mmCIF file of C-alpha atoms in Angstrom:
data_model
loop_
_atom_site.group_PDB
_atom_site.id
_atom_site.type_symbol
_atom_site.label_atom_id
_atom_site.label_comp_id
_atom_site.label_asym_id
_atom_site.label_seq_id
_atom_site.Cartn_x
_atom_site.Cartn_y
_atom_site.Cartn_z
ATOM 1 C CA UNK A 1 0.000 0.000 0.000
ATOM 2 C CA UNK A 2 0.872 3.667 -0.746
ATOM 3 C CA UNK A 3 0.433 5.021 2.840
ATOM 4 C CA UNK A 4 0.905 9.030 3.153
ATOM 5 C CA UNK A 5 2.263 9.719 6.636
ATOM 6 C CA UNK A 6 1.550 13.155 8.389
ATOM 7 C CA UNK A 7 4.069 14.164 10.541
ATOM 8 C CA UNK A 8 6.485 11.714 9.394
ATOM 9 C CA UNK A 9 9.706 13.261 10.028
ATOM 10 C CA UNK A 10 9.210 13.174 14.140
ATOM 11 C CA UNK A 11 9.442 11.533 16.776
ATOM 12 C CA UNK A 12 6.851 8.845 16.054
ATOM 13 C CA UNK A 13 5.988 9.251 12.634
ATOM 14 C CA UNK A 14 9.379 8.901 11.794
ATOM 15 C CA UNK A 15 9.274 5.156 13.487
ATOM 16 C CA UNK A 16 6.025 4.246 12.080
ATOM 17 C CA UNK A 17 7.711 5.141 8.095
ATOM 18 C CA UNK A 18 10.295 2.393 9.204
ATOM 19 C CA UNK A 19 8.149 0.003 9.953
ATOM 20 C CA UNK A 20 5.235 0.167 7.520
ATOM 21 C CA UNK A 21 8.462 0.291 4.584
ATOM 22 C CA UNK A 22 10.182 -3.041 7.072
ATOM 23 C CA UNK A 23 6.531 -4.516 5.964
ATOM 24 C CA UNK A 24 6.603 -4.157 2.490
ATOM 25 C CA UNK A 25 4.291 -1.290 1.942
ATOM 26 C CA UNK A 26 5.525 2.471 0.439
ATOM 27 C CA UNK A 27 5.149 4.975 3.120
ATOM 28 C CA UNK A 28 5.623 8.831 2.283
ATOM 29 C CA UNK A 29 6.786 11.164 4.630
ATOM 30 C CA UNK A 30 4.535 14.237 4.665
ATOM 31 C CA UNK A 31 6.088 17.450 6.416
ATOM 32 C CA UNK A 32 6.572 21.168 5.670
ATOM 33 C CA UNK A 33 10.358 19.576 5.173
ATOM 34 C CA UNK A 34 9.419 17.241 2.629
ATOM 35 C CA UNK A 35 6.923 19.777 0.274
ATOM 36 C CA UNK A 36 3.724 18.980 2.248
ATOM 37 C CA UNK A 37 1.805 21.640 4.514
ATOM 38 C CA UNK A 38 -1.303 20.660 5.648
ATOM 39 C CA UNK A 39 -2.013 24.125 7.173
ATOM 40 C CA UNK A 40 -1.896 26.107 3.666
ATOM 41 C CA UNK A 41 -2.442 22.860 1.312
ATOM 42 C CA UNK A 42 0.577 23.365 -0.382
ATOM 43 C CA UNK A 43 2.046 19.786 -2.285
ATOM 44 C CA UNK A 44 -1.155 17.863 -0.511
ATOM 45 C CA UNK A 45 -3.236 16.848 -3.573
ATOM 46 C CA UNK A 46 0.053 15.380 -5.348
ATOM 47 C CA UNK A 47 1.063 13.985 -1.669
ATOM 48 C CA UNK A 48 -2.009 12.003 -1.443
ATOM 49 C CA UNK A 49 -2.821 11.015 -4.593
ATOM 50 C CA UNK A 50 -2.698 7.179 -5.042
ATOM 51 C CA UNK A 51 -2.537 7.059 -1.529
ATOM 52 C CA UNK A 52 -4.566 3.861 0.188
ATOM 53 C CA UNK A 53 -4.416 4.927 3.849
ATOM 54 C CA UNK A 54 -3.123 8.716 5.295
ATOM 55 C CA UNK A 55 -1.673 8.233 8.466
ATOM 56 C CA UNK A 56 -1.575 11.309 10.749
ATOM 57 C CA UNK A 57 0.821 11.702 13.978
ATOM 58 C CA UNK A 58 1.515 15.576 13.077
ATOM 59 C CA UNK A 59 1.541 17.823 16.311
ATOM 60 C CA UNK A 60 0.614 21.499 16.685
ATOM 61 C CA UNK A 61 3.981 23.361 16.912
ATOM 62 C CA UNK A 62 2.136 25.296 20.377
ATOM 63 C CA UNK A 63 0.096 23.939 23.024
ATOM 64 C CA UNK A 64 -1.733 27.560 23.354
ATOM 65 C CA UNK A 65 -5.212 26.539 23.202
ATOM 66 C CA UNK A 66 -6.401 28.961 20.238
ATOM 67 C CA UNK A 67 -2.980 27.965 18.111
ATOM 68 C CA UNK A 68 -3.369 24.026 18.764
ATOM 69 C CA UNK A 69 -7.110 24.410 17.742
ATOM 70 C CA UNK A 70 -6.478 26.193 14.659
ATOM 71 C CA UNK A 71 -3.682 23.607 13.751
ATOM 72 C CA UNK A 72 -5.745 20.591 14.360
ATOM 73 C CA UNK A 73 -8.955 21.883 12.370
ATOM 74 C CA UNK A 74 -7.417 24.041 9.950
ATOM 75 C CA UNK A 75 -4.719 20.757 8.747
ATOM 76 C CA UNK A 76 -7.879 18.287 8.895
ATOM 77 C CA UNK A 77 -10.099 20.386 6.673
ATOM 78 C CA UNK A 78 -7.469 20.787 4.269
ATOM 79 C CA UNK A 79 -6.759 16.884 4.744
ATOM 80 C CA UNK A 80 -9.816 15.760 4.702
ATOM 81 C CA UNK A 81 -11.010 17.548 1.091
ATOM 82 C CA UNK A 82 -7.574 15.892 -0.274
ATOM 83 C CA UNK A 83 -8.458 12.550 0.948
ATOM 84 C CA UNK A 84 -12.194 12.458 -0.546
ATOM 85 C CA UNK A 85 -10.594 13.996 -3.804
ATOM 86 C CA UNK A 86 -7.688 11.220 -4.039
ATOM 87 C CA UNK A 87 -10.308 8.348 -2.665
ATOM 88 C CA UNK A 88 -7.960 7.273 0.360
ATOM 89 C CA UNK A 89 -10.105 4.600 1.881
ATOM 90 C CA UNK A 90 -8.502 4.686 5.378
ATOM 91 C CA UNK A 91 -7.689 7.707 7.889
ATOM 92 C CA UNK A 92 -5.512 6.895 11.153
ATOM 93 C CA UNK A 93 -4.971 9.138 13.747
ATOM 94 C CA UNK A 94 -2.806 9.881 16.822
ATOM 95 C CA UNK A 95 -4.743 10.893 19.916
ATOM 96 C CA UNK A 96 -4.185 11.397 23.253
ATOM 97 C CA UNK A 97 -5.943 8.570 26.199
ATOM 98 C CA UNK A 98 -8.201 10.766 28.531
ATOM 99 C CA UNK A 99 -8.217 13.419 26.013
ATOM 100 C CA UNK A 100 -12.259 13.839 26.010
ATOM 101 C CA UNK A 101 -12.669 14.146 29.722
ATOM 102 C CA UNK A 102 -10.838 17.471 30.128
ATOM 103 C CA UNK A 103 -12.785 19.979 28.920
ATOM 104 C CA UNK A 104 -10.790 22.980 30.803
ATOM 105 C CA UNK A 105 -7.618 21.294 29.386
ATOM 106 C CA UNK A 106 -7.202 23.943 26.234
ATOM 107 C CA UNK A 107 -4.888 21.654 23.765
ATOM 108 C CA UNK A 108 -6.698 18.323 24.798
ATOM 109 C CA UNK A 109 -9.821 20.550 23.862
ATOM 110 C CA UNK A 110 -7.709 20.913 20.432
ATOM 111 C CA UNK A 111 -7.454 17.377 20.123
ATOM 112 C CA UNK A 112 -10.962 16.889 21.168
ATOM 113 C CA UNK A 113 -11.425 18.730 17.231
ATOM 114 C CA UNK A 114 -9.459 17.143 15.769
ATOM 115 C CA UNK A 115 -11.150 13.769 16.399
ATOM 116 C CA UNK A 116 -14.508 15.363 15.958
ATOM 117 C CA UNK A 117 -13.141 16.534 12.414
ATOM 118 C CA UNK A 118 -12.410 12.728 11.844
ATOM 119 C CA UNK A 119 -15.057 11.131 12.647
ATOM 120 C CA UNK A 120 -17.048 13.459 10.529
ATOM 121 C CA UNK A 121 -14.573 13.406 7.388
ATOM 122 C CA UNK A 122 -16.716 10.769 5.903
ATOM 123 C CA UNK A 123 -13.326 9.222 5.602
ATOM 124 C CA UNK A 124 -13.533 5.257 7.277
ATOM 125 C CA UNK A 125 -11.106 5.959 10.093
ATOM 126 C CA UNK A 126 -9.032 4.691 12.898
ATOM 127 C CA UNK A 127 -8.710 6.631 16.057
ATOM 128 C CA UNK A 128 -5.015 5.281 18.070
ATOM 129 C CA UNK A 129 -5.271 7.060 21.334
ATOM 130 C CA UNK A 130 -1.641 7.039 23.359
ATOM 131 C CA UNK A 131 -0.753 7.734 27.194
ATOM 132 C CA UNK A 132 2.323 10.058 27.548
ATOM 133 C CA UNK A 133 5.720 8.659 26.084
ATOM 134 C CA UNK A 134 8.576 8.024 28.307
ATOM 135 C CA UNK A 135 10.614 10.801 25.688
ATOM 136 C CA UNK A 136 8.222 13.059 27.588
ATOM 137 C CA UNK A 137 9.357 12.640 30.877
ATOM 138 C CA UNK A 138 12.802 14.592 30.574
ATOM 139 C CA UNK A 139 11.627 17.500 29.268
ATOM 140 C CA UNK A 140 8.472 17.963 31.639
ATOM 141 C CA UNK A 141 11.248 17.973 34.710
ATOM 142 C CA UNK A 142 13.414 20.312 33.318
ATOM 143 C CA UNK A 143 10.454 22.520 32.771
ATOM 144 C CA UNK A 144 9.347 21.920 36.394
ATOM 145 C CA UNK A 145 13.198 22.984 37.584
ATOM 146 C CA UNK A 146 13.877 25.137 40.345
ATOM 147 C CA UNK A 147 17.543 25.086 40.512
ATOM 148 C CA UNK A 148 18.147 22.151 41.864
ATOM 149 C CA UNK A 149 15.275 20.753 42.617
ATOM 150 C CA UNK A 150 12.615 19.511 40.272
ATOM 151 C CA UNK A 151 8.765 20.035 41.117
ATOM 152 C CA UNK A 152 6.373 17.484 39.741
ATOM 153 C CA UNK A 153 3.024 16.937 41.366
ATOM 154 C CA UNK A 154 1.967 13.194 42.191
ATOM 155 C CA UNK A 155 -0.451 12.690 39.556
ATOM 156 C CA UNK A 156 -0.593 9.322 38.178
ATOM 157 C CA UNK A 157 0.593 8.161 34.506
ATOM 158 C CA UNK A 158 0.899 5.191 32.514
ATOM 159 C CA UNK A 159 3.712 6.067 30.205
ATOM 160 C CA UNK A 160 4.609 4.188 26.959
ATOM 161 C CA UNK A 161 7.644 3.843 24.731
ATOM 162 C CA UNK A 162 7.117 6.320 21.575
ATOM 163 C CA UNK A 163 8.356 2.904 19.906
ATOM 164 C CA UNK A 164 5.451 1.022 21.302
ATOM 165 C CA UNK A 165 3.278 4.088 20.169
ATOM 166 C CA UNK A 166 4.650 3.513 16.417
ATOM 167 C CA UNK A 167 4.066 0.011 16.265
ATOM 168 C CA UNK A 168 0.273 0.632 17.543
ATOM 169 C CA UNK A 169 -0.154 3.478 14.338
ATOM 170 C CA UNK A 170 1.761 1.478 12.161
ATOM 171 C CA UNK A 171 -0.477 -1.986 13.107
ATOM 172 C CA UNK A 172 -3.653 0.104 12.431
ATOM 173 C CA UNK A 173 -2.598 1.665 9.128
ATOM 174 C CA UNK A 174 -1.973 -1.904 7.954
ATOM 175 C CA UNK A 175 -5.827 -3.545 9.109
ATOM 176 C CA UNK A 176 -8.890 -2.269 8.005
ATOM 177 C CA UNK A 177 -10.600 0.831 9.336
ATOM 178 C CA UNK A 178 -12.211 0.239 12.689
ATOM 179 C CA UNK A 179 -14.206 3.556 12.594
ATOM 180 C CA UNK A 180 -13.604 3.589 16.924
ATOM 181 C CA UNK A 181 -10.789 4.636 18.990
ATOM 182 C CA UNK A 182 -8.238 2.407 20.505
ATOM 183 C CA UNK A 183 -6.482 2.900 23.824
ATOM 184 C CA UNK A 184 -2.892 2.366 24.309
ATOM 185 C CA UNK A 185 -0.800 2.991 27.429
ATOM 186 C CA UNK A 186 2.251 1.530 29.236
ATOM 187 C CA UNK A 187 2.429 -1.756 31.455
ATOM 188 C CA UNK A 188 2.786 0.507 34.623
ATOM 189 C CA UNK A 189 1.305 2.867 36.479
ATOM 190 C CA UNK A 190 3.528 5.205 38.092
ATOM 191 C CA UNK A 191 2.574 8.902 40.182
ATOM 192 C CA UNK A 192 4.772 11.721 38.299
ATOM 193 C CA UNK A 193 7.168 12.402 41.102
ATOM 194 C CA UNK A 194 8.115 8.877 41.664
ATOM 195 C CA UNK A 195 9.032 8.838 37.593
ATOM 196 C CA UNK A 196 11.444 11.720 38.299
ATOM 197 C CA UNK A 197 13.276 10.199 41.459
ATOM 198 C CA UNK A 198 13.421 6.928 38.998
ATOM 199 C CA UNK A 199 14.668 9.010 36.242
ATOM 200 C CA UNK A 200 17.586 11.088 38.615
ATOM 201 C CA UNK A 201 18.186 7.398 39.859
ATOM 202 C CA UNK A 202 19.112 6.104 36.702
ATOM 203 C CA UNK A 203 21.015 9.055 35.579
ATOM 204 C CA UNK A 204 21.858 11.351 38.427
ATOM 205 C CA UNK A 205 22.591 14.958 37.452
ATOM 206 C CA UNK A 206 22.497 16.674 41.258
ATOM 207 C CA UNK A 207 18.920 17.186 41.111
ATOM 208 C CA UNK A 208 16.349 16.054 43.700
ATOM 209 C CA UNK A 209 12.253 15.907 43.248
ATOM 210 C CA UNK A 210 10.176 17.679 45.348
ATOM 211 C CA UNK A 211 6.320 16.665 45.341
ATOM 212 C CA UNK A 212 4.316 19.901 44.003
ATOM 213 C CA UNK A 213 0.644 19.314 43.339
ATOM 214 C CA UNK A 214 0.805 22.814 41.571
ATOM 215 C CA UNK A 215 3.629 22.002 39.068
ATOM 216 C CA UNK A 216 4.694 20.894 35.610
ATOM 217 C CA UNK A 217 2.037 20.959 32.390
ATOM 218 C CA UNK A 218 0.113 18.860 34.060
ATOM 219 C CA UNK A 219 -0.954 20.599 37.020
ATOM 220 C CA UNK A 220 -4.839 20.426 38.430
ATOM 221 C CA UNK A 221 -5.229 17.592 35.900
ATOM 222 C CA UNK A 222 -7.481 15.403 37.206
ATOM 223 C CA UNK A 223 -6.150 11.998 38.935
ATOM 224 C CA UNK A 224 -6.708 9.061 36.894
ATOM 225 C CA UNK A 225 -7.542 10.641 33.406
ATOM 226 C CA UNK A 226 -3.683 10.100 32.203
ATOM 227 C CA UNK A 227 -3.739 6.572 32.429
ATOM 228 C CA UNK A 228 -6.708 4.866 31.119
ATOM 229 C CA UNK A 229 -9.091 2.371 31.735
ATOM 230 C CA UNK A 230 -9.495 -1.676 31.325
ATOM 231 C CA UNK A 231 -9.981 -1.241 27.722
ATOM 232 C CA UNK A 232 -6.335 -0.166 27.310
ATOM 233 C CA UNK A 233 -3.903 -2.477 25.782
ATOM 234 C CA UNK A 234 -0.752 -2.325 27.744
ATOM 235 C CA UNK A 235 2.659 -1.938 25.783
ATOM 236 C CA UNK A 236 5.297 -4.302 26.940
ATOM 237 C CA UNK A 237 8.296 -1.944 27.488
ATOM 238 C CA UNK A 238 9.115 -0.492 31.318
ATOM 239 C CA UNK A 239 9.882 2.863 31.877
ATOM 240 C CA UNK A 240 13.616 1.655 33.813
ATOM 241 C CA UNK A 241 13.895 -0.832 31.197
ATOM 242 C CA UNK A 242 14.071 2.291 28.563
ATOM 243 C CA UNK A 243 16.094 4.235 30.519
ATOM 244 C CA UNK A 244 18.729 1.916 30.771
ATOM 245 C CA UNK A 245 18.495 1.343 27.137
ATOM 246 C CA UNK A 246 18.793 5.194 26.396
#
């Protein structure tokens, strides 16, 4: 299968083009790098056309509520029209696990669109919701920094290997549409704080963690929302088992 990927220079799209081409099929990168912008148009029709399946793990470059809202909407109309033009028979999407019960949460209220946009595409879709990825982790402390010590609040995750993540996109761009969502997440449960004193364990920097329900992104989110429920399928990689492989 031709298979269009969206965001397929990053972090995950750039694993899931390795593995749909390791299986045989022709994946195409689709960036502002590579010709493609989904937020003006430009190089979409030719992008897509011939394509069976558009795969889309692109990310607004802000988390600002208005900016991630106009990314998401603006880049699926655009998509969308292309699709029905071209006749791609199968839309897969990136999402986030808890991302509908949030509604003060401004760019999970972005994604929220974004979804809404797919389901109404006419498009036959899959929806691959994620918990966060362990790549995540690092830069949420060092936003949460105070000198030496690192704030995080003791709100519970379920973190996931962005390579696990890949694999789930890539397994759903080869099946058929399942026009539902699928949650993902990782085989643990762990409380935010306690990932940062395993993180500083594993690679100690002079930094301690101090327990601050008010810090980091994800402060006031609601307990229990980041790590799904006993639909999820759980990933098989650890977070420590990652970090001593990175």
């Amino acid at each position: 299968m031709k298979i269009m990927v969206v965001g397929g220079t990053g972090l995950i799209g750039s694993q899931v083009v390795a593995l749909l081409r390791a299986a045989g099929h022709d994946p195409l990168p689709a960036t502002p790098s590579t010709g493609v912008d989904t937020l003006t148009g430009e190089g979409l029709a030719a992008a897509v056309k011939g394509a069976d399946v558009v795969v889309d793990v692109s990310n607004s470059p802000s988390f600002e509520t208005e900016a991630a809202l106009d990314f998401f909407t603006r880049s699926a109309r655009n998509l969308f029209q292309a699709e029905k033009e071209a006749g791609v028979r199968h839309h897969v999407a990136l999402s986030i696990v808890g991302v509908d019960q949030v509604p003060d949460y401004g760019y999970y209220r972005a994604k929220v669109a974004q979804e809404e946009a797919v389901r109404d595409s006419g498009v036959p879709f899959s929806i691959v919701r994620a918990t966060q990825f362990f790549e995540f982790i690092a830069p949420v402390m060092d936003m949460s920094a105070e000198g030496t010590e690192v704030h995080l609040p003791s709100l519970r995750l379920r973190p996931m290997a962005s390579a696990d993540v890949a694999a789930a996109v890539a397994e759903a761009a080869r099946a058929e549409p399942s026009n539902g969502v699928r949650n993902i997440a990782g085989p643990e449960v762990h409380a935010l704080d306690r990932l940062g004193e395993i993180t500083l364990a594993a690679k100690p920097d002079g930094r301690t963690v101090v327990t601050d329900e008010s810090a980091s992104p994800f402060a006031g989110m609601p307990d229990g929302v980041l790590i799904g429920d006993d639909t999820a399928h759980l990933a098989a990689t650890r977070y420590e088992d990652w970090l001593n492989r990175n």
